[in-house]
XYZ file of C-alpha atoms in Angstrom:
309
model
C -83.243 37.084 20.590
C -83.107 37.028 25.199
C -79.139 37.390 26.653
C -78.023 34.875 28.363
C -74.892 32.498 27.563
C -76.093 30.503 25.278
C -73.102 30.950 23.143
C -73.266 27.490 20.039
C -69.161 28.100 19.343
C -66.352 26.835 21.913
C -63.837 28.454 20.350
C -62.302 32.236 17.990
C -59.907 32.103 15.752
C -57.043 34.569 15.548
C -57.346 35.983 12.982
C -52.677 37.123 14.147
C -50.920 40.129 11.464
C -50.650 37.361 8.139
C -51.770 34.791 6.535
C -48.467 34.611 4.703
C -46.294 31.464 5.690
C -43.522 32.329 4.590
C -43.775 35.743 7.088
C -44.426 33.815 10.016
C -41.169 33.011 11.080
C -40.195 36.656 10.425
C -43.149 37.163 12.798
C -42.141 34.465 15.132
C -39.143 35.635 15.610
C -39.137 39.798 15.877
C -42.589 39.632 18.553
C -40.471 36.513 20.884
C -37.837 38.993 20.475
C -40.398 41.931 21.589
C -42.040 40.037 24.745
C -37.671 39.028 26.239
C -36.271 42.513 26.342
C -39.998 43.466 27.756
C -39.699 40.679 30.521
C -36.147 41.258 30.713
C -36.407 44.818 30.594
C -38.855 45.058 33.932
C -37.829 42.451 35.364
C -34.115 44.434 35.997
C -35.842 46.826 37.759
C -37.587 45.111 39.498
C -34.540 43.062 41.266
C -32.832 46.519 41.296
C -35.741 48.175 43.303
C -35.547 45.287 45.950
C -32.177 45.443 46.643
C -31.061 48.448 46.374
C -31.492 50.773 49.262
C -32.011 53.479 47.699
C -34.686 52.734 45.383
C -36.932 52.631 48.550
C -38.679 55.543 48.101
C -42.533 55.840 46.941
C -41.410 56.770 43.387
C -39.556 53.354 42.621
C -42.237 51.741 44.628
C -44.715 52.428 42.598
C -42.254 51.880 39.166
C -41.628 48.473 40.855
C -45.392 48.080 40.208
C -45.296 49.007 36.847
C -42.747 46.847 35.365
C -44.714 43.516 36.779
C -47.539 44.598 35.807
C -45.886 45.456 32.085
C -44.047 42.112 32.520
C -47.825 40.612 33.105
C -49.841 42.216 30.332
C -47.277 41.493 27.895
C -48.187 37.752 28.751
C -51.741 37.591 28.292
C -51.037 38.224 25.148
C -48.245 36.488 23.472
C -46.803 33.097 24.286
C -50.519 32.735 23.218
C -49.434 34.921 19.827
C -46.337 32.256 19.583
C -47.952 29.146 20.428
C -50.260 30.606 17.676
C -47.562 30.399 15.340
C -45.628 27.685 15.182
C -48.443 25.371 15.542
C -49.646 26.901 12.863
C -53.014 26.466 14.722
C -55.167 30.100 15.853
C -57.081 29.002 17.424
C -58.414 30.033 20.839
C -60.529 28.189 22.909
C -63.765 30.107 23.845
C -62.988 30.310 28.134
C -59.985 30.685 27.175
C -60.385 33.653 25.252
C -62.498 35.293 28.344
C -59.563 34.787 30.648
C -57.013 36.462 28.348
C -59.803 39.355 27.726
C -60.524 39.448 31.683
C -55.816 39.472 32.355
C -55.573 41.824 29.542
C -57.841 44.434 31.199
C -56.338 43.868 34.282
C -52.735 45.221 33.425
C -54.215 47.654 31.110
C -56.257 49.411 33.600
C -53.593 48.801 36.171
C -51.216 50.140 33.605
C -53.853 54.019 32.942
C -54.409 53.789 37.477
C -50.118 53.367 38.621
C -49.432 56.459 36.453
C -51.409 58.869 37.180
C -50.703 57.584 41.339
C -46.996 58.666 40.162
C -47.779 62.023 38.645
C -49.935 62.628 42.297
C -46.413 61.499 43.743
C -44.582 63.954 41.256
C -47.379 66.118 42.788
C -46.517 65.704 46.380
C -42.610 65.303 45.667
C -41.907 68.737 43.718
C -45.482 71.452 45.085
C -44.208 70.074 49.360
C -40.899 68.743 49.294
C -41.349 69.316 53.245
C -44.087 67.215 53.833
C -43.113 64.603 51.033
C -42.179 61.315 53.479
C -44.907 62.184 55.884
C -47.710 62.458 53.107
C -46.490 58.998 51.162
C -46.393 57.395 54.147
C -45.808 53.163 53.480
C -49.558 52.976 54.337
C -50.712 55.461 51.864
C -48.984 54.050 49.220
C -49.823 50.197 49.741
C -53.345 51.706 49.866
C -52.875 53.139 46.289
C -51.928 50.546 45.257
C -54.459 48.021 46.235
C -57.101 50.091 44.718
C -55.830 50.108 41.576
C -55.511 46.761 41.781
C -59.131 47.107 43.016
C -60.942 49.058 40.228
C -59.169 47.202 37.390
C -60.305 44.313 38.353
C -63.875 45.548 38.965
C -63.551 46.508 35.698
C -62.329 43.737 34.008
C -65.030 42.030 35.495
C -67.709 43.873 33.994
C -66.530 43.881 30.754
C -66.041 40.045 30.950
C -69.593 39.587 32.356
C -70.953 41.852 29.645
C -69.273 39.384 26.817
C -71.276 36.499 28.919
C -74.212 37.940 28.232
C -74.096 37.528 24.569
C -74.721 34.458 21.739
C -71.731 34.140 19.277
C -73.330 31.636 16.462
C -70.764 30.427 13.690
C -68.593 33.428 12.144
C -66.088 33.043 15.014
C -63.117 35.075 12.948
C -60.740 37.795 14.920
C -58.787 39.461 13.111
C -56.367 40.347 15.747
C -53.753 38.303 17.908
C -55.928 38.900 20.883
C -58.998 38.489 21.836
C -59.637 42.252 21.548
C -62.906 43.267 23.125
C -64.703 44.911 20.643
C -63.131 42.620 18.214
C -64.812 39.994 20.160
C -68.463 42.373 20.477
C -68.709 42.348 16.150
C -69.314 39.467 16.125
C -72.024 38.568 18.579
C -75.510 37.762 17.441
C -77.586 38.543 20.431
C -78.011 42.751 20.431
C -74.710 44.262 21.451
C -76.501 48.406 22.547
C -75.297 47.713 25.781
C -72.940 46.847 25.689
C -71.079 48.763 23.494
C -73.139 51.481 26.117
C -70.575 49.922 29.121
C -67.759 50.065 26.586
C -67.932 53.572 25.634
C -68.607 54.169 28.805
C -65.759 52.626 30.976
C -63.338 55.100 28.426
C -64.560 57.466 29.440
C -64.132 57.128 32.353
C -61.348 55.254 33.218
C -59.630 56.206 30.168
C -59.890 60.223 30.664
C -60.887 60.274 34.284
C -56.941 59.187 35.352
C -55.973 61.236 32.547
C -57.718 64.168 34.146
C -55.932 63.478 37.019
C -52.918 63.290 35.278
C -52.328 66.548 33.591
C -54.245 68.265 36.702
C -50.719 67.528 38.804
C -48.486 68.345 35.999
C -50.421 71.400 36.162
C -49.591 72.496 39.888
C -46.031 71.056 38.999
C -45.315 73.761 36.464
C -46.799 76.390 38.718
C -44.569 75.509 40.681
C -40.961 74.559 39.329
C -41.717 78.755 37.533
C -41.569 79.510 41.426
C -38.385 78.587 41.394
C -35.713 81.405 41.134
C -32.299 78.926 40.042
C -32.782 77.851 36.278
C -30.314 74.748 39.001
C -33.387 74.270 40.795
C -35.712 74.759 37.688
C -33.481 71.820 36.123
C -33.340 69.505 38.931
C -36.694 69.721 39.795
C -38.045 68.714 35.797
C -35.992 65.413 35.509
C -37.507 64.141 38.671
C -40.618 64.458 35.929
C -38.807 63.597 32.431
C -39.135 59.412 32.247
C -43.062 59.515 34.346
C -44.012 62.648 31.584
C -41.558 60.091 28.285
C -44.218 56.903 29.947
C -47.545 58.476 30.018
C -47.579 60.521 26.158
C -46.031 56.520 25.477
C -48.975 54.724 27.074
C -51.731 57.495 26.217
C -51.389 58.535 22.628
C -50.140 54.870 21.908
C -53.449 53.888 23.486
C -55.659 56.750 21.815
C -53.968 56.083 19.065
C -55.151 52.077 18.355
C -58.513 53.562 19.818
C -59.423 55.367 17.175
C -57.911 53.029 14.650
C -60.517 50.453 16.335
C -63.597 52.390 15.840
C -62.591 53.898 12.664
C -62.083 50.632 10.823
C -64.099 47.842 13.704
C -63.275 44.950 11.135
C -59.568 46.051 9.840
C -56.127 43.911 10.452
C -54.847 47.444 10.926
C -56.255 47.820 14.335
C -54.582 44.980 15.452
C -50.184 47.029 14.156
C -51.701 49.409 15.410
C -52.332 48.036 18.822
C -48.929 46.657 19.117
C -47.438 50.126 20.275
C -49.852 50.048 23.128
C -49.755 46.574 24.146
C -46.004 45.618 23.160
C -44.211 48.046 22.592
C -44.509 50.986 25.855
C -44.401 47.239 28.058
C -41.539 47.144 26.296
C -39.689 50.428 26.210
C -40.394 51.701 29.486
C -37.818 50.036 31.285
C -35.011 51.359 28.834
C -37.204 55.041 29.618
C -36.235 54.636 33.281
C -33.730 53.805 34.070
C -31.748 56.056 30.948
C -33.076 59.337 31.400
C -32.325 57.658 36.000
C -29.250 58.046 37.453
C -30.429 56.060 40.392
C -31.806 53.609 38.714
C -28.368 53.051 36.548
C -26.482 53.043 39.558
C -28.924 50.460 41.947
C -28.629 48.865 38.234
C -24.719 48.854 37.958
C -24.842 47.530 42.551
C -26.824 44.805 41.481
C -24.203 43.275 38.443
C -21.878 44.797 41.024
C -20.537 47.578 38.419
C -19.765 46.012 35.426
C -22.259 47.699 33.894
């Protein structure tokens, strides 16, 4: 069949986690709570970094961008799932599915690239502390975030256009709670070889590249920390990286778990369950990791609420 957007279906069905009616209120309540905590936690981080002059530094500039992206990421998937549960309608339109997929790739890509930029920021702060303010100037910080957006949008558009060329026939059930690319491609009744190639190549390039950059940055950071003579100096240097490193481990750990789970059980709802950690739990925990382990953020939150925290 010739490639082209000659789809014969107008909507997909998101099967979610369970079709048991008794479990639907529990699932609705659980994910509504996760969504509200995620939005509130990340919004507090953004407000704290904007309102407190002590946090007007490159590290917290990137952190506020990461919090904004996490709000957008969860807003791409959870509200639609909640509406489907509430209305007992699993349908999502073809255009809505493509849009959701595109937005999901944009914000996941931004998470990925921003964590890499934050690793570079920590590398400059620890390995070149005397030149930190010169290197990490506002212009460079803005440019780095702009490049993150450009790369993420271009990747999302590429993946979305690759899906638009596919033909879809009668089978339209997606065993997931959102339009996950791999699951959608499997529903196509046209040749998906090119899509699979692009998807796997992008996963290796855009996943492995930033991860390699993070590992390189931390290898240099550890070398610099080992050269510090005092134990207090080593602890202080490590403490500035602890929150970021925790988020990196959580993001890539759950991301790799989803990738291998999806590869091992392509049509199984287990991939949807694994994606919960990647798309919901990680954005929810990020504000807690940064606020609980960071005196500057906790101080900013106290000042934001007039010392009530």
